Amino acid sequence: MLEGRILDSLAAIPPADWDACFGDPLEGHAYHLAIETAALKGFTFFYVAVYDHARLVGAAPAFLTQYDLATTIDNLHLGRAIKQVQNLIPGFLRVRLAALGSPCTEHVMLGVSEPGRTYAIVDCLLRTFEAGAKARGGRLLAIKDLSDEAPKEWAACIEDLGYGFVTGLPSSELRIDFESTDAYLSRLTPGTRRDMRRKLRSREHLRCEDVTSLRAYAPRVMALYEDTLARADMTLEELSFDYFESVLSLMPNQAICRLYFHGETLLAVNLLLHDQNTLLDKYFLMAPEGRAYNLYFVSWFDNVALCLERGLRRFQTGQAAYANKLRLGVDLIGTRMAFKHKNGLLSFGLRLIAPLVSADLSPEALRNE
């Protein structure tokens, strides 16, 4: 018989048991414990576990935060109008959000150790999550970033429990099915190929260093993060320095932190995770001066070279900068956000405005992003 439980710390679940539910994921127990340890401002984390007697058969991370629905509206004029209303009514379109997933992962993680019982385990996960979320004051319930590649039973169960869906930002990845950077370049358009070769000449002006701790550079790292955050169109989480240090200390065999210098000036920080198959570009922090050295593209080709060196077949590249990434040959993987409100009438209303907060995934929008 399945039993759902809510846990306030991931330390209550043995790492091997948690990771077994996800097939030993790249963003596994150690990564989520690092997020918890970092104590991100404005977030409360909890965990949903499903047991069959004493055996863990299902698991998922979850969080609570105050959420501004206006941040997801692409329409500029509508967004401004809503901000004006919020100046008069501070609580307008701001709700206590409880979400299944993590603010620091691209896809929701619903761990199921027995695929033959997926629907039943996910159903128990969701019902347990809803009870725990409501007990903690969550009013808007969400499943964050359900990948189009997720098992079909996930979406079916979510829909059966009355959730609506909005289109989310796609994730992107580059398949490493070539044997050299020259072979990769040959796949790009002639114009892009010429542009990349020109940009990569900036590499000779830069020094690259891999580190296992950022303590010596803490003020500069956070200044780079603030610069990067200010350029972002939208963001859910605001990271702390402890996030970066926790990831590096708790994932010593999977985390890489690469620093880019011009002379003695730190211009960029690239936090990467890897396993035996995938390189995941978690965060790229760059000073505005880094553009003069084409650092985004230099780091991209350094990461492609790292994949080739280690035999990794997949380079996972995030949910932003689509125009550049499409030029560089990535594939896009769609995501959806599932939602419902504790108040049935408001839940119905949110379904009506869902098209306004869905991401614009037209080729023109992504290439101009």
mmCIF file of C-alpha atoms in Angstrom:
data_model
loop_
_atom_site.group_PDB
_atom_site.id
_atom_site.type_symbol
_atom_site.label_atom_id
_atom_site.label_comp_id
_atom_site.label_asym_id
_atom_site.label_seq_id
_atom_site.Cartn_x
_atom_site.Cartn_y
_atom_site.Cartn_z
ATOM 1 C CA MET A 1 0.000 0.000 0.000
ATOM 2 C CA LEU A 2 1.322 3.447 -0.964
ATOM 3 C CA GLU A 3 1.847 6.049 1.758
ATOM 4 C CA GLY A 4 2.791 9.672 1.082
ATOM 5 C CA ARG A 5 4.894 11.737 3.481
ATOM 6 C CA ILE A 6 6.102 15.344 3.610
ATOM 7 C CA LEU A 7 9.674 15.898 4.802
ATOM 8 C CA ASP A 8 11.251 19.227 5.726
ATOM 9 C CA SER A 9 14.821 18.204 4.906
ATOM 10 C CA LEU A 10 16.324 15.968 2.259
ATOM 11 C CA ALA A 11 18.750 14.714 4.908
ATOM 12 C CA ALA A 12 15.892 12.477 6.090
ATOM 13 C CA ILE A 13 16.190 10.365 2.914
ATOM 14 C CA PRO A 14 19.328 8.285 2.221
ATOM 15 C CA PRO A 15 21.058 9.515 -0.965
ATOM 16 C CA ALA A 16 20.986 6.087 -2.628
ATOM 17 C CA ASP A 17 17.231 5.725 -2.041
ATOM 18 C CA TRP A 18 16.463 9.185 -3.462
ATOM 19 C CA ASP A 19 18.695 8.808 -6.513
ATOM 20 C CA ALA A 20 17.319 5.334 -7.273
ATOM 21 C CA CYS A 21 13.887 6.890 -7.840
ATOM 22 C CA PHE A 22 15.354 9.064 -10.604
ATOM 23 C CA GLY A 23 17.736 6.595 -12.210
ATOM 24 C CA ASP A 24 20.841 8.219 -10.683
ATOM 25 C CA PRO A 25 20.220 11.732 -12.068
ATOM 26 C CA LEU A 26 22.811 14.414 -12.656
ATOM 27 C CA GLU A 27 20.869 16.782 -10.376
ATOM 28 C CA GLY A 28 20.455 14.212 -7.654
ATOM 29 C CA HIS A 29 20.394 14.102 -3.849
ATOM 30 C CA ALA A 30 23.649 16.043 -3.450
ATOM 31 C CA TYR A 31 22.485 18.851 -5.749
ATOM 32 C CA HIS A 32 19.128 19.304 -4.029
ATOM 33 C CA LEU A 33 20.795 19.175 -0.623
ATOM 34 C CA ALA A 34 23.122 21.949 -1.828
ATOM 35 C CA ILE A 35 20.087 24.069 -2.757
ATOM 36 C CA GLU A 36 18.555 23.433 0.666
ATOM 37 C CA THR A 37 21.827 24.273 2.415
ATOM 38 C CA ALA A 38 22.126 27.550 0.485
ATOM 39 C CA ALA A 39 18.905 28.868 2.093
ATOM 40 C CA LEU A 40 17.770 30.949 -0.888
ATOM 41 C CA LYS A 41 16.014 34.158 0.099
ATOM 42 C CA GLY A 42 12.220 33.933 -0.083
ATOM 43 C CA PHE A 43 12.062 30.145 -0.516
ATOM 44 C CA THR A 44 11.020 27.328 1.788
ATOM 45 C CA PHE A 45 11.875 23.836 0.581
ATOM 46 C CA PHE A 46 10.170 20.564 1.378
ATOM 47 C CA TYR A 47 10.125 17.078 -0.105
ATOM 48 C CA VAL A 48 7.411 14.640 -1.074
ATOM 49 C CA ALA A 49 8.081 10.938 -0.566
ATOM 50 C CA VAL A 50 5.967 7.892 -1.388
ATOM 51 C CA TYR A 51 6.635 4.640 0.435
ATOM 52 C CA ASP A 52 5.452 1.104 -0.119
ATOM 53 C CA HIS A 53 5.815 -0.140 3.446
ATOM 54 C CA ALA A 54 9.376 0.920 4.324
ATOM 55 C CA ARG A 55 10.627 1.162 0.728
ATOM 56 C CA LEU A 56 10.860 4.522 -1.068
ATOM 57 C CA VAL A 57 9.150 4.226 -4.469
ATOM 58 C CA GLY A 58 8.453 7.872 -5.342
ATOM 59 C CA ALA A 59 9.999 11.255 -4.561
ATOM 60 C CA ALA A 60 10.000 14.892 -5.621
ATOM 61 C CA PRO A 61 11.389 18.227 -4.398
ATOM 62 C CA ALA A 62 8.982 21.108 -3.750
ATOM 63 C CA PHE A 63 9.095 24.722 -2.621
ATOM 64 C CA LEU A 64 7.034 27.657 -1.386
ATOM 65 C CA THR A 65 7.532 31.301 -2.377
ATOM 66 C CA GLN A 66 5.671 34.542 -2.989
ATOM 67 C CA TYR A 67 5.069 34.694 -6.736
ATOM 68 C CA ASP A 68 4.244 37.627 -9.002
ATOM 69 C CA LEU A 69 2.174 36.389 -11.955
ATOM 70 C CA ALA A 70 2.997 39.573 -13.867
ATOM 71 C CA THR A 71 6.608 38.423 -14.311
ATOM 72 C CA THR A 72 5.477 35.765 -16.798
ATOM 73 C CA ILE A 73 3.470 38.079 -19.075
ATOM 74 C CA ASP A 74 5.280 38.711 -22.370
ATOM 75 C CA ASN A 75 2.981 41.528 -23.538
ATOM 76 C CA LEU A 76 4.926 44.706 -22.683
ATOM 77 C CA HIS A 77 1.953 47.078 -22.489
ATOM 78 C CA LEU A 78 -0.149 44.661 -20.448
ATOM 79 C CA GLY A 79 2.772 44.047 -18.115
ATOM 80 C CA ARG A 80 3.184 47.781 -17.525
ATOM 81 C CA ALA A 81 -0.532 48.200 -16.871
ATOM 82 C CA ILE A 82 -0.439 45.409 -14.292
ATOM 83 C CA LYS A 83 2.573 46.997 -12.582
ATOM 84 C CA GLN A 84 0.611 50.244 -12.278
ATOM 85 C CA VAL A 85 -2.277 48.386 -10.654
ATOM 86 C CA GLN A 86 0.185 46.687 -8.288
ATOM 87 C CA ASN A 87 1.456 50.098 -7.191
ATOM 88 C CA LEU A 88 -2.080 50.799 -5.983
ATOM 89 C CA ILE A 89 -2.972 47.256 -4.876
ATOM 90 C CA PRO A 90 0.285 45.551 -3.776
ATOM 91 C CA GLY A 91 -1.281 42.089 -3.582
ATOM 92 C CA PHE A 92 -2.727 42.126 -7.116
ATOM 93 C CA LEU A 93 -1.619 38.983 -9.025
ATOM 94 C CA ARG A 94 0.813 38.142 -6.209
ATOM 95 C CA VAL A 95 0.151 34.789 -4.593
ATOM 96 C CA ARG A 96 1.704 32.275 -2.219
ATOM 97 C CA LEU A 97 2.997 29.672 -4.673
ATOM 98 C CA ALA A 98 3.611 26.036 -3.772
ATOM 99 C CA ALA A 99 5.342 24.213 -6.598
ATOM 100 C CA LEU A 100 6.438 20.678 -7.210
ATOM 101 C CA GLY A 101 9.923 20.919 -8.648
ATOM 102 C CA SER A 102 12.849 23.207 -7.899
ATOM 103 C CA PRO A 103 13.631 26.835 -8.765
ATOM 104 C CA CYS A 104 17.155 25.656 -9.627
ATOM 105 C CA THR A 105 16.364 22.889 -12.136
ATOM 106 C CA GLU A 106 14.999 23.155 -15.672
ATOM 107 C CA HIS A 107 12.553 20.246 -15.434
ATOM 108 C CA VAL A 108 10.301 18.970 -12.695
ATOM 109 C CA MET A 109 11.669 15.796 -11.143
ATOM 110 C CA LEU A 110 9.045 13.206 -10.266
ATOM 111 C CA GLY A 111 10.997 10.171 -9.168
ATOM 112 C CA VAL A 112 9.397 6.774 -9.694
ATOM 113 C CA SER A 113 11.385 3.629 -8.935
ATOM 114 C CA GLU A 114 8.796 1.238 -10.416
ATOM 115 C CA PRO A 115 7.775 2.302 -13.958
ATOM 116 C CA GLY A 116 4.959 -0.252 -14.016
ATOM 117 C CA ARG A 117 3.217 1.717 -11.241
ATOM 118 C CA THR A 118 3.959 5.217 -12.547
ATOM 119 C CA TYR A 119 0.390 6.550 -12.551
ATOM 120 C CA ALA A 120 -0.400 5.304 -9.038
ATOM 121 C CA ILE A 121 2.861 6.609 -7.575
ATOM 122 C CA VAL A 122 2.575 10.014 -9.281
ATOM 123 C CA ASP A 123 -1.045 10.274 -8.130
ATOM 124 C CA CYS A 124 0.062 9.655 -4.538
ATOM 125 C CA LEU A 125 2.922 12.159 -4.946
ATOM 126 C CA LEU A 126 0.581 14.863 -6.207
ATOM 127 C CA ARG A 127 -2.102 14.318 -3.581
ATOM 128 C CA THR A 128 0.509 14.338 -0.816
ATOM 129 C CA PHE A 129 2.081 17.483 -2.274
ATOM 130 C CA GLU A 130 -1.295 19.248 -2.382
ATOM 131 C CA ALA A 131 -2.057 18.405 1.243
ATOM 132 C CA GLY A 132 1.394 19.525 2.386
ATOM 133 C CA ALA A 133 1.280 22.701 0.288
ATOM 134 C CA LYS A 134 -2.116 23.770 1.611
ATOM 135 C CA ALA A 135 -1.039 23.066 5.193
ATOM 136 C CA ARG A 136 1.916 25.419 4.610
ATOM 137 C CA GLY A 137 -0.243 28.226 3.219
ATOM 138 C CA GLY A 138 0.194 27.582 -0.498
ATOM 139 C CA ARG A 139 -2.725 28.958 -2.504
ATOM 140 C CA LEU A 140 -1.536 28.610 -6.093
ATOM 141 C CA LEU A 141 -0.358 25.047 -6.742
ATOM 142 C CA ALA A 142 2.002 24.342 -9.617
ATOM 143 C CA ILE A 143 4.116 21.684 -11.248
ATOM 144 C CA LYS A 144 7.134 23.542 -12.586
ATOM 145 C CA ASP A 145 8.495 22.814 -16.053
ATOM 146 C CA LEU A 146 7.023 19.479 -17.086
ATOM 147 C CA SER A 147 9.200 18.354 -19.991
ATOM 148 C CA ASP A 148 7.644 17.166 -23.235
ATOM 149 C CA GLU A 149 9.967 14.153 -22.853
ATOM 150 C CA ALA A 150 8.459 13.155 -19.481
ATOM 151 C CA PRO A 151 6.470 9.896 -19.292
ATOM 152 C CA LYS A 152 2.917 10.353 -20.601
ATOM 153 C CA GLU A 153 1.472 9.076 -17.320
ATOM 154 C CA TRP A 154 2.752 12.212 -15.573
ATOM 155 C CA ALA A 155 0.710 14.624 -17.688
ATOM 156 C CA ALA A 156 -2.335 12.323 -17.607
ATOM 157 C CA CYS A 157 -2.306 12.170 -13.812
ATOM 158 C CA ILE A 158 -1.738 15.922 -13.470
ATOM 159 C CA GLU A 159 -4.652 16.671 -15.796
ATOM 160 C CA ASP A 160 -6.915 14.174 -14.026
ATOM 161 C CA LEU A 161 -6.359 16.086 -10.777
ATOM 162 C CA GLY A 162 -7.707 19.281 -12.332
ATOM 163 C CA TYR A 163 -4.582 21.201 -13.275
ATOM 164 C CA GLY A 164 -4.454 23.555 -16.251
ATOM 165 C CA PHE A 165 -1.358 24.001 -18.405
ATOM 166 C CA VAL A 166 0.582 26.945 -19.808
ATOM 167 C CA THR A 167 3.516 26.751 -22.188
ATOM 168 C CA GLY A 168 6.863 27.280 -20.513
ATOM 169 C CA LEU A 169 10.285 28.212 -21.819
ATOM 170 C CA PRO A 170 11.955 25.331 -23.655
ATOM 171 C CA SER A 171 15.226 23.863 -22.512
ATOM 172 C CA SER A 172 18.003 23.456 -25.043
ATOM 173 C CA GLU A 173 20.676 20.892 -25.715
ATOM 174 C CA LEU A 174 23.395 20.140 -28.217
ATOM 175 C CA ARG A 175 23.919 16.538 -29.246
ATOM 176 C CA ILE A 176 27.624 15.722 -29.330
ATOM 177 C CA ASP A 177 27.478 13.316 -32.270
ATOM 178 C CA PHE A 178 30.608 14.682 -33.958
ATOM 179 C CA GLU A 179 34.261 13.881 -33.331
ATOM 180 C CA SER A 180 35.932 17.308 -33.271
ATOM 181 C CA THR A 181 35.226 21.028 -32.997
ATOM 182 C CA ASP A 182 36.084 21.344 -36.695
ATOM 183 C CA ALA A 183 33.403 18.765 -37.500
ATOM 184 C CA TYR A 184 30.982 20.717 -35.325
ATOM 185 C CA LEU A 185 31.840 23.997 -37.046
ATOM 186 C CA SER A 186 31.284 22.377 -40.436
ATOM 187 C CA ARG A 187 27.614 21.818 -39.499
ATOM 188 C CA LEU A 188 26.948 25.495 -38.895
ATOM 189 C CA THR A 189 25.929 27.904 -41.632
ATOM 190 C CA PRO A 190 28.827 29.526 -43.531
ATOM 191 C CA GLY A 191 28.059 32.908 -41.977
ATOM 192 C CA THR A 192 27.946 31.498 -38.446
ATOM 193 C CA ARG A 193 31.105 29.472 -39.060
ATOM 194 C CA ARG A 194 33.046 32.580 -40.142
ATOM 195 C CA ASP A 195 31.660 34.564 -37.223
ATOM 196 C CA MET A 196 32.629 31.894 -34.685
ATOM 197 C CA ARG A 197 36.178 31.587 -36.011
ATOM 198 C CA ARG A 198 36.563 35.353 -35.731
ATOM 199 C CA LYS A 199 35.098 35.441 -32.213
ATOM 200 C CA LEU A 200 37.242 32.555 -30.988
ATOM 201 C CA ARG A 201 40.415 34.528 -31.707
ATOM 202 C CA SER A 202 39.587 36.381 -28.476
ATOM 203 C CA ARG A 203 40.644 33.226 -26.617
ATOM 204 C CA GLU A 204 44.311 34.230 -26.822
ATOM 205 C CA HIS A 205 43.607 37.274 -24.628
ATOM 206 C CA LEU A 206 42.011 35.222 -21.848
ATOM 207 C CA ARG A 207 43.198 32.975 -19.044
ATOM 208 C CA CYS A 208 41.038 30.065 -17.905
ATOM 209 C CA GLU A 209 41.240 28.384 -14.488
ATOM 210 C CA ASP A 210 39.181 25.589 -12.902
ATOM 211 C CA VAL A 211 38.614 25.920 -9.142
ATOM 212 C CA THR A 212 36.973 23.860 -6.396
ATOM 213 C CA SER A 213 36.003 26.877 -4.271
ATOM 214 C CA LEU A 214 35.052 30.487 -4.971
ATOM 215 C CA ARG A 215 35.809 31.846 -1.480
ATOM 216 C CA ALA A 216 38.807 33.828 -2.703
ATOM 217 C CA TYR A 217 36.633 35.604 -5.265
ATOM 218 C CA ALA A 218 33.356 35.928 -3.331
ATOM 219 C CA PRO A 219 32.695 39.694 -3.758
ATOM 220 C CA ARG A 220 33.561 39.616 -7.470
ATOM 221 C CA VAL A 221 31.478 36.484 -8.093
ATOM 222 C CA MET A 222 28.397 38.078 -6.572
ATOM 223 C CA ALA A 223 29.005 41.288 -8.533
ATOM 224 C CA LEU A 224 29.079 39.196 -11.715
ATOM 225 C CA TYR A 225 25.904 37.453 -10.607
ATOM 226 C CA GLU A 226 24.156 40.790 -10.006
ATOM 227 C CA ASP A 227 25.229 41.984 -13.477
ATOM 228 C CA THR A 228 23.891 38.798 -15.047
ATOM 229 C CA LEU A 229 20.653 38.936 -13.055
ATOM 230 C CA ALA A 230 20.051 42.539 -14.139
ATOM 231 C CA ARG A 231 20.240 41.476 -17.807
ATOM 232 C CA ALA A 232 17.783 38.578 -17.402
ATOM 233 C CA ASP A 233 14.265 38.984 -18.816
ATOM 234 C CA MET A 234 12.716 37.063 -15.933
ATOM 235 C CA THR A 235 13.894 34.945 -13.043
ATOM 236 C CA LEU A 236 12.227 33.044 -10.241
ATOM 237 C CA GLU A 237 15.107 32.598 -7.829
ATOM 238 C CA GLU A 238 17.878 34.840 -6.525
ATOM 239 C CA LEU A 239 20.957 32.799 -5.727
ATOM 240 C CA SER A 240 23.233 33.269 -2.747
ATOM 241 C CA PHE A 241 26.997 32.819 -2.676
ATOM 242 C CA ASP A 242 26.403 29.759 -0.501
ATOM 243 C CA TYR A 243 24.567 28.121 -3.409
ATOM 244 C CA PHE A 244 27.746 28.066 -5.503
ATOM 245 C CA GLU A 245 29.921 26.932 -2.607
ATOM 246 C CA SER A 246 27.461 24.226 -1.553
ATOM 247 C CA VAL A 247 27.284 22.781 -5.058
ATOM 248 C CA LEU A 248 31.073 22.700 -5.321
ATOM 249 C CA SER A 249 31.585 21.169 -1.865
ATOM 250 C CA LEU A 250 28.770 18.586 -2.002
ATOM 251 C CA MET A 251 29.393 17.517 -5.614
ATOM 252 C CA PRO A 252 33.213 17.329 -5.866
ATOM 253 C CA ASN A 253 33.162 14.673 -8.596
ATOM 254 C CA GLN A 254 30.403 16.243 -10.680
ATOM 255 C CA ALA A 255 30.785 20.017 -10.372
ATOM 256 C CA ILE A 256 33.227 22.117 -12.381
ATOM 257 C CA CYS A 257 33.708 25.837 -11.836
ATOM 258 C CA ARG A 258 35.612 27.568 -14.621
ATOM 259 C CA LEU A 259 36.912 31.119 -14.259
ATOM 260 C CA TYR A 260 37.826 33.423 -17.150
ATOM 261 C CA PHE A 261 40.325 36.237 -16.583
ATOM 262 C CA HIS A 262 41.710 39.063 -18.655
ATOM 263 C CA GLY A 263 44.969 39.825 -16.938
ATOM 264 C CA GLU A 264 44.067 39.706 -13.241
ATOM 265 C CA THR A 265 40.445 40.753 -13.779
ATOM 266 C CA LEU A 266 37.833 38.038 -13.339
ATOM 267 C CA LEU A 267 35.351 38.478 -16.196
ATOM 268 C CA ALA A 268 33.215 35.337 -16.040
ATOM 269 C CA VAL A 269 32.318 32.295 -13.967
ATOM 270 C CA ASN A 270 30.856 29.139 -15.497
ATOM 271 C CA LEU A 271 29.318 26.548 -13.140
ATOM 272 C CA LEU A 272 28.944 23.146 -14.811
ATOM 273 C CA LEU A 273 27.713 19.725 -13.744
ATOM 274 C CA HIS A 274 28.509 16.451 -15.470
ATOM 275 C CA ASP A 275 28.044 12.714 -15.298
ATOM 276 C CA GLN A 276 29.136 9.973 -17.715
ATOM 277 C CA ASN A 277 26.890 11.203 -20.536
ATOM 278 C CA THR A 278 25.893 14.844 -20.028
ATOM 279 C CA LEU A 279 27.491 18.224 -19.436
ATOM 280 C CA LEU A 280 25.017 20.668 -17.897
ATOM 281 C CA ASP A 281 25.721 24.398 -18.076
ATOM 282 C CA LYS A 282 24.078 25.594 -14.852
ATOM 283 C CA TYR A 283 25.094 29.239 -14.626
ATOM 284 C CA PHE A 284 27.264 31.542 -16.704
ATOM 285 C CA LEU A 285 28.032 34.795 -14.894
ATOM 286 C CA MET A 286 29.689 37.518 -16.952
ATOM 287 C CA ALA A 287 30.713 41.138 -16.537
ATOM 288 C CA PRO A 288 29.536 43.541 -19.262
ATOM 289 C CA GLU A 289 33.197 43.912 -20.317
ATOM 290 C CA GLY A 290 33.219 40.217 -21.194
ATOM 291 C CA ARG A 291 31.329 40.912 -24.397
ATOM 292 C CA ALA A 292 34.405 42.565 -25.888
ATOM 293 C CA TYR A 293 36.178 39.200 -25.593
ATOM 294 C CA ASN A 294 33.234 37.156 -26.922
ATOM 295 C CA LEU A 295 33.237 35.227 -23.665
ATOM 296 C CA TYR A 296 29.844 33.618 -24.211
ATOM 297 C CA PHE A 297 31.075 31.958 -27.400
ATOM 298 C CA VAL A 298 34.554 31.174 -26.060
ATOM 299 C CA SER A 299 33.022 29.356 -23.089
ATOM 300 C CA TRP A 300 30.554 27.551 -25.383
ATOM 301 C CA PHE A 301 33.342 26.077 -27.495
ATOM 302 C CA ASP A 302 35.404 25.285 -24.391
ATOM 303 C CA ASN A 303 32.426 23.286 -23.127
ATOM 304 C CA VAL A 304 32.008 21.496 -26.449
ATOM 305 C CA ALA A 305 35.716 20.605 -26.277
ATOM 306 C CA LEU A 306 35.217 19.331 -22.713
ATOM 307 C CA CYS A 307 32.403 17.069 -23.920
ATOM 308 C CA LEU A 308 34.642 15.669 -26.660
ATOM 309 C CA GLU A 309 37.551 15.180 -24.246
ATOM 310 C CA ARG A 310 35.417 13.239 -21.732
ATOM 311 C CA GLY A 311 33.257 11.340 -24.205
ATOM 312 C CA LEU A 312 30.049 13.124 -23.170
ATOM 313 C CA ARG A 313 27.277 12.900 -25.751
ATOM 314 C CA ARG A 314 24.931 15.627 -24.562
ATOM 315 C CA PHE A 315 25.523 19.291 -23.755
ATOM 316 C CA GLN A 316 22.511 20.717 -21.883
ATOM 317 C CA THR A 317 22.493 24.481 -22.293
ATOM 318 C CA GLY A 318 19.597 26.064 -20.399
ATOM 319 C CA GLN A 319 16.510 28.205 -20.924
ATOM 320 C CA ALA A 320 17.808 31.525 -22.237
ATOM 321 C CA ALA A 321 19.758 33.155 -25.097
ATOM 322 C CA TYR A 322 17.834 31.156 -27.691
ATOM 323 C CA ALA A 323 18.944 33.323 -30.624
ATOM 324 C CA ASN A 324 22.608 32.450 -30.064
ATOM 325 C CA LYS A 325 21.900 28.818 -29.258
ATOM 326 C CA LEU A 326 19.791 28.238 -32.347
ATOM 327 C CA ARG A 327 22.641 29.610 -34.457
ATOM 328 C CA LEU A 328 24.894 27.095 -32.725
ATOM 329 C CA GLY A 329 22.705 24.112 -33.592
ATOM 330 C CA VAL A 330 20.824 23.233 -30.417
ATOM 331 C CA ASP A 331 17.606 21.244 -30.200
ATOM 332 C CA LEU A 332 14.747 22.666 -28.123
ATOM 333 C CA ILE A 333 12.719 20.572 -25.670
ATOM 334 C CA GLY A 334 9.323 21.988 -24.772
ATOM 335 C CA THR A 335 8.064 22.433 -21.222
ATOM 336 C CA ARG A 336 4.722 23.215 -19.623
ATOM 337 C CA MET A 337 3.719 24.633 -16.263
ATOM 338 C CA ALA A 338 0.709 22.976 -14.625
ATOM 339 C CA PHE A 339 -1.339 24.989 -12.147
ATOM 340 C CA LYS A 340 -4.500 25.217 -10.110
ATOM 341 C CA HIS A 341 -5.683 27.514 -7.318
ATOM 342 C CA LYS A 342 -6.979 26.470 -3.928
ATOM 343 C CA ASN A 343 -10.092 28.524 -4.774
ATOM 344 C CA GLY A 344 -11.977 26.768 -7.579
ATOM 345 C CA LEU A 345 -13.355 30.017 -9.029
ATOM 346 C CA LEU A 346 -9.913 31.610 -9.161
ATOM 347 C CA SER A 347 -8.529 28.431 -10.673
ATOM 348 C CA PHE A 348 -11.082 28.761 -13.473
ATOM 349 C CA GLY A 349 -10.108 32.414 -13.935
ATOM 350 C CA LEU A 350 -6.434 31.505 -14.205
ATOM 351 C CA ARG A 351 -7.268 29.058 -16.964
ATOM 352 C CA LEU A 352 -8.906 31.927 -18.868
ATOM 353 C CA ILE A 353 -5.819 34.136 -18.661
ATOM 354 C CA ALA A 354 -3.393 31.254 -19.283
ATOM 355 C CA PRO A 355 -2.747 32.298 -22.925
ATOM 356 C CA LEU A 356 -1.448 35.654 -21.652
ATOM 357 C CA VAL A 357 1.254 34.038 -19.534
ATOM 358 C CA SER A 358 2.258 31.297 -21.972
ATOM 359 C CA ALA A 359 5.682 31.746 -23.520
ATOM 360 C CA ASP A 360 5.826 32.846 -27.158
ATOM 361 C CA LEU A 361 7.646 29.979 -28.876
ATOM 362 C CA SER A 362 7.325 31.211 -32.446
ATOM 363 C CA PRO A 363 10.607 30.974 -34.415
ATOM 364 C CA GLU A 364 10.643 34.764 -34.761
ATOM 365 C CA ALA A 365 10.281 35.298 -31.005
ATOM 366 C CA LEU A 366 13.003 32.793 -30.116
ATOM 367 C CA ARG A 367 15.450 34.092 -32.694
ATOM 368 C CA ASN A 368 14.908 37.655 -31.511
ATOM 369 C CA GLU A 369 15.068 36.699 -27.811
#
